[in-house]
XYZ file of C-alpha atoms in Angstrom:
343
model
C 0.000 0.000 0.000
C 1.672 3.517 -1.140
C 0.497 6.329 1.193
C 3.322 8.689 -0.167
C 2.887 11.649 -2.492
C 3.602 10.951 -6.218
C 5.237 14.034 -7.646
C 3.524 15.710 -10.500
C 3.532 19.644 -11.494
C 2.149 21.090 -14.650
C 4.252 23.005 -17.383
C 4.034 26.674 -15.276
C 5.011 25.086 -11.979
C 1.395 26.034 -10.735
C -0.539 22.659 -9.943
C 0.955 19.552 -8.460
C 1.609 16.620 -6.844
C 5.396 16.855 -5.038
C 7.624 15.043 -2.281
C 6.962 17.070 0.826
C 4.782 19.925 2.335
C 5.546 22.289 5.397
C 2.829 21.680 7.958
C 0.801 24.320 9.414
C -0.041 28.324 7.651
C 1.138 31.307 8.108
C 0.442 33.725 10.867
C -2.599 35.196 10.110
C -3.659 33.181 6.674
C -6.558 31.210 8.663
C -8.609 34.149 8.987
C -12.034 34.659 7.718
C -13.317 35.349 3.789
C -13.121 38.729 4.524
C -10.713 39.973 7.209
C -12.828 43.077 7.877
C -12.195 45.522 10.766
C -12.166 45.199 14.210
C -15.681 47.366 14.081
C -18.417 47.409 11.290
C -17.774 50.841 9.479
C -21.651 51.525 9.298
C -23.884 51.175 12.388
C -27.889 51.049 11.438
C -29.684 53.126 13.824
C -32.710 50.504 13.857
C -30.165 46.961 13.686
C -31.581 43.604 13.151
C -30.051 40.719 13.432
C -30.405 36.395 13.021
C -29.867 33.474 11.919
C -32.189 31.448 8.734
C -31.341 27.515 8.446
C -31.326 26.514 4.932
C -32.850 22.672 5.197
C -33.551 20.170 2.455
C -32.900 16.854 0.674
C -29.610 16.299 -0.500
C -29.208 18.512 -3.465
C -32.621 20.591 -3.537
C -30.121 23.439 -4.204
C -29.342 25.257 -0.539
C -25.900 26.104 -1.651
C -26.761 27.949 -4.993
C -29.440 29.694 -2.886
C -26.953 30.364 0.082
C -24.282 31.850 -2.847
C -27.033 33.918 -4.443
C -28.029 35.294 -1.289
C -24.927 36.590 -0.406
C -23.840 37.367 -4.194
C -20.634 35.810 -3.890
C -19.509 32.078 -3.086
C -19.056 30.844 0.007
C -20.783 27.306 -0.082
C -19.533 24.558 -3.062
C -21.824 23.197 -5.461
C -22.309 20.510 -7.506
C -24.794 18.566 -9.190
C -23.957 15.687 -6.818
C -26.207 14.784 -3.772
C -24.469 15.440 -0.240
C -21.627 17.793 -1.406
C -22.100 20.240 1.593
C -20.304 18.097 4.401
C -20.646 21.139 6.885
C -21.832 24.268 8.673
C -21.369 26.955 6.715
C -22.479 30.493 7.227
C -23.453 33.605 4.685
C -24.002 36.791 5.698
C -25.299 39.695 3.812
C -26.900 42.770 4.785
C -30.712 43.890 3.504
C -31.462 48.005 4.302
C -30.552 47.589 8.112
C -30.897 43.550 8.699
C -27.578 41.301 8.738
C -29.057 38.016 7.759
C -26.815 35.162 8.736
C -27.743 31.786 6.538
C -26.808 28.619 7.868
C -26.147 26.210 4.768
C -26.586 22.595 5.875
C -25.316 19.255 4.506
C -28.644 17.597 3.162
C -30.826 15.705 5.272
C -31.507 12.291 4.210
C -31.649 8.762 6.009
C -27.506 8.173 7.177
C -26.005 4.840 6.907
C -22.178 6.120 7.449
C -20.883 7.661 9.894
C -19.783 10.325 7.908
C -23.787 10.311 6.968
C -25.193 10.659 10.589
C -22.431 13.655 11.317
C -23.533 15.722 8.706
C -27.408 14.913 9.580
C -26.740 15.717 13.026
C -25.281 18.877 12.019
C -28.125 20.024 9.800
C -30.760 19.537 12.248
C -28.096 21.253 14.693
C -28.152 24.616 12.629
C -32.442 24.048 12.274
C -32.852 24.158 16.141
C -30.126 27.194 16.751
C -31.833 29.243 13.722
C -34.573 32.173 13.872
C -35.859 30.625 11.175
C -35.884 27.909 9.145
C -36.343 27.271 5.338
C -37.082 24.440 4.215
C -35.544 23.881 0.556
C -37.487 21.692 -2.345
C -36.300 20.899 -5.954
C -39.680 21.428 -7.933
C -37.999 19.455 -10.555
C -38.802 15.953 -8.454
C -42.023 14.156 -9.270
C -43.484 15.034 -5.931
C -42.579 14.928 -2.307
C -39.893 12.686 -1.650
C -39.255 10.426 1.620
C -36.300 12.717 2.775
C -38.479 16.298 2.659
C -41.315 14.517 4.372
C -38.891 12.812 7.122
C -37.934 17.018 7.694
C -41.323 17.755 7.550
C -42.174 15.110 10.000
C -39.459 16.268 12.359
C -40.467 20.221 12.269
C -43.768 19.333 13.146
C -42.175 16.577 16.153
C -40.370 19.885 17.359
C -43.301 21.945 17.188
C -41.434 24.344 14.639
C -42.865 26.409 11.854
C -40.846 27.019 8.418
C -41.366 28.657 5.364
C -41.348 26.973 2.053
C -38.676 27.400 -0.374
C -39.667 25.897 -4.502
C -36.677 26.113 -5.672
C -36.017 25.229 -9.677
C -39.145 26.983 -10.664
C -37.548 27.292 -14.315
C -37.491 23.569 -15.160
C -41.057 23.089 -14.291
C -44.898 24.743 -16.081
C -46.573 26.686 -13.445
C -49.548 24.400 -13.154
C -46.911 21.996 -11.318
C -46.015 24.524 -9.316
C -49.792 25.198 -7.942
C -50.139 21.743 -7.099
C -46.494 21.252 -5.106
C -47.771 24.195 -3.060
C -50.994 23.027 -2.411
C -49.508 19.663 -1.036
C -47.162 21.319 1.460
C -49.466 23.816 2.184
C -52.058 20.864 3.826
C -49.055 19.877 6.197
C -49.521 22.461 8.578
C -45.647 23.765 9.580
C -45.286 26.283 6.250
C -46.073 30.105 7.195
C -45.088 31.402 3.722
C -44.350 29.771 0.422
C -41.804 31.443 -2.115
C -41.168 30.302 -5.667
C -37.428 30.680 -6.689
C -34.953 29.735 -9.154
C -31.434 29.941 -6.861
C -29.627 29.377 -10.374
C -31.109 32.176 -12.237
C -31.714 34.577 -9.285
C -35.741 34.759 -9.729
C -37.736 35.376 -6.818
C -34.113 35.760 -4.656
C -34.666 39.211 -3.863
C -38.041 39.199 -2.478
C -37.133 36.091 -0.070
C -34.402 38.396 1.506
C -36.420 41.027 1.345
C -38.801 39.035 3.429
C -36.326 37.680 5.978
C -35.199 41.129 6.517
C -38.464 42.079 7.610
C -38.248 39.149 10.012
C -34.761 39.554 11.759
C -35.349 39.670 15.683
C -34.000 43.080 16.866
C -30.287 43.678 17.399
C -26.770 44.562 17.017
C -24.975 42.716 13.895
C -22.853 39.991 14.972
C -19.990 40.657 12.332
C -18.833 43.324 10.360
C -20.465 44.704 7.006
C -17.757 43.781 4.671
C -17.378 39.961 6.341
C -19.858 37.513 4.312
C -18.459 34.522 6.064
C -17.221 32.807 9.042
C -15.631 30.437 7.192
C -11.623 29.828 7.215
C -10.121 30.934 3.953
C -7.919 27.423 4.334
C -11.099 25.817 4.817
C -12.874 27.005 1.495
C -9.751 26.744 -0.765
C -9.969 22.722 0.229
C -13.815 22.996 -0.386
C -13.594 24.842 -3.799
C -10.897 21.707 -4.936
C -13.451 19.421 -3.487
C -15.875 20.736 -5.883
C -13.437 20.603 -9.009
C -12.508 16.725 -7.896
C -16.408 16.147 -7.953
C -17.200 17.812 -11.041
C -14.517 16.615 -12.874
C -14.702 12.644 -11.665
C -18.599 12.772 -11.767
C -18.646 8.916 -10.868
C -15.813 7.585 -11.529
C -14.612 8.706 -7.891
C -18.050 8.799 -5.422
C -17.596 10.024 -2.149
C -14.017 8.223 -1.574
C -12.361 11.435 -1.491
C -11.720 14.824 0.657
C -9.200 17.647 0.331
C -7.243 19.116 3.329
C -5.130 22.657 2.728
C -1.816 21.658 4.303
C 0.480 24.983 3.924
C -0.889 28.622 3.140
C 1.915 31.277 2.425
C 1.945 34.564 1.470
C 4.521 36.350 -0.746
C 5.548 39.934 -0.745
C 4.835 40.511 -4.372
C 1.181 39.309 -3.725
C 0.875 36.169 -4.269
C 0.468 32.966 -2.219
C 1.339 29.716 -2.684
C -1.578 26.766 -1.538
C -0.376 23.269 -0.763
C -3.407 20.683 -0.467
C -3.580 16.852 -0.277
C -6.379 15.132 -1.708
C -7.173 12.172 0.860
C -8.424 8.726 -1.251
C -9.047 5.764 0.062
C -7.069 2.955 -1.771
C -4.665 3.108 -4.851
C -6.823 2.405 -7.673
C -8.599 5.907 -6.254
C -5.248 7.471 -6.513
C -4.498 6.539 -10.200
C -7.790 7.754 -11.342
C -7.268 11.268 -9.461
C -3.692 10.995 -11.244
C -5.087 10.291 -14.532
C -2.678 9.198 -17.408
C 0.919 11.299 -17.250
C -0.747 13.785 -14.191
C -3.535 14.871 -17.227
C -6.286 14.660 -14.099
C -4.863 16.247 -11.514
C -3.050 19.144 -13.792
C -6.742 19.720 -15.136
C -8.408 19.676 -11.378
C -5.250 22.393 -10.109
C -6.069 24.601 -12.999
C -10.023 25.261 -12.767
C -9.358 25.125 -8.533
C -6.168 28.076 -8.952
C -8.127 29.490 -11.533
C -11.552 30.220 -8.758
C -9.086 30.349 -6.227
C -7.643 33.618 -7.561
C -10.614 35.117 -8.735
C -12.204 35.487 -5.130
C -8.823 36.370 -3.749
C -8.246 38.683 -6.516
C -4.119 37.358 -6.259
C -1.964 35.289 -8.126
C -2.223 31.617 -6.550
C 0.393 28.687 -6.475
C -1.606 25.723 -6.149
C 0.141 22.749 -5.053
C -1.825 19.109 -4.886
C -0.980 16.297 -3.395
C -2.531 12.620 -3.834
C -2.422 10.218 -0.875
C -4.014 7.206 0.374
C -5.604 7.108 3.541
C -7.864 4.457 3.935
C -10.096 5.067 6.578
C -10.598 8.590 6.710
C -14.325 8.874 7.328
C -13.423 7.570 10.620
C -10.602 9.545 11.561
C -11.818 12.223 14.421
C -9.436 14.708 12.619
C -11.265 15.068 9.853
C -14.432 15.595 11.747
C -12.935 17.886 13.450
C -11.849 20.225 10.876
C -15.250 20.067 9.400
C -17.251 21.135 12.456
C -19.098 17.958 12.509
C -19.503 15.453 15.942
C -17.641 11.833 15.396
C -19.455 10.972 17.477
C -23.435 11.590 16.028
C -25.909 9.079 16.298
């Protein structure tokens, strides 16, 4: 069994797979997306402030809504189920509400334990939240077992939601009528809202709406910050999403990416040294692909994101290595904000 890291880089030194990586970032590089000040530089006079739980089936579309929202990206996506594998916040600011959305790995009936961690996170973020929105792909013949196991629960916890349609372009509006009309008879759904996330229909009235509905209060972070996640954090998540695009399913769920080394540069760039974790060798050739082809392709669309939202040149450097049982390694949980321990 080879656990090492093959070496690989592309033609502009930029992307690669190489012997050895520093451990640990640099002073300062594990900060949030946006660094901000120490103090918001506007202060509402009328503040409102809270928290909205995006909830759904695996891939109803919570992290195209969550990105929209906040009109910028802070949550991966991909057209694969479970991609979101934890908590991740938004903020954004509507006249003088900070809205702070929770994006949620889907909920759906775990068999891993991977599966229950990132259940038990979702419902986590649904029970903390001001309010919750429950998230359905219109584009699904009708109510699947997953929405109606959330449904089931809300109502358990005596908790009201609003109702999110979200795909309303792939679908005639006479579908649309009749969706509503179901959910509407379960009882738990204050509001109903008809979106496409994708093309931004209907976005700006549902954050116009959960404006109105922020409790009273200070903002909890400054204007300029729209997340609370680690910059380290969403470079691995943004490779994640290249590896799952580009594999579609050749390569499942068998892999994660960690950012190993983050250092800055004083002409302005940084260099970005990630491993991509696989689970057995035949994983690790396919990642590979023939003569590096895969992995030079994955480091260029993953610099090439990478240095549009940091607006700097990036060195991305990927590694390959074989770690078989990852999903139960209490590091990993760890890093992702999830409990090992979830039953």
């Amino acid at each position: 069994m080879t656990d090492g890291r093959d070496k690989f880089e592309d033609d502009d030194k930029d992307e690669g797979v190489s012997e050895s990586v520093d451990e640990g970032l640099e002073e300062g590089a594990d900060e949030g997306i946006e660094e901000g000040a120490e103090e918001a530089a506007y202060v509402p006079e009328n503040p409102r402030c809270g928290f909205v739980a995006l909830v759904g089936a695996p891939n109803a579309g919570k992290s195209t809504l969550l990105n929209a929202m906040v009109g910028s990206k802070v949550s991966i996506v991909s057209s694969k189920v479970q991609t979101t594998r934890t908590r991740v916040l938004g903020i954004t600011i509507a006249g003088d509400s900070q809205i702070i959305f929770v994006d949620t790995p889907g909920i759906f009936k775990p068999k891993r334990r991977l599966d229950r961690a990132m259940v038990a996170a979702a419902w986590q973020g649904a029970e903390d939240a001001d309010l919750v929105g429950v998230l359905f792909d219109v584009s699904r013949r009708g109510i699947d077992q997953d929405t109606q196991g959330i449904i089931t629960r809300l109502k358990e916890q005596g908790r009201k939601a609003i109702l999110i349609l979200n795909k309303i372009d792939l679908v005639p509006r006479e579908k649309l009528l009749g969706l509503a009309d179901s959910f509407n008879q379960e009882g738990i759904f204050t509001d109903i809202f008809m979106l496409s996330a994708s093309t931004g229909d209907g976005v700006e009235h549902l954050r116009g709406f959960l404006a109105a509905r922020m409790p009273e209060g200070p903002w909890h972070y400054p204007e300029d910050q729209i997340s609370d996640m680690p910059m380290r954090l969403l470079a691995a998540e943004i490779t994640r999403e290249k590896l799952f695009q580009q594999l579609h399913q050749e390569l499942p769920y068998a892999a994660t990416v960690e950012t190993e080394q983050w250092e800055e540069f004083e002409n302005g760039s940084v260099k970005i040294s990630q491993v991509v974790y696989v689970q057995r060798d035949s994983q690790k050739a396919i990642v590979l692909g023939k003569q590096g082809s895969r992995i030079k392709a994955l480091g260029q669309a993953a610099r090439t994101e990478l240095e549009e939202m940091l607006e700097q040149r990036v060195h991305l450097m990927l590694f390959v290595k074989v770690r078989e049982d990852w999903e139960n390694d209490p590091e990993r949980y760890e890093a992702w904000n999830l409990d090992f321990g979830a039953s």
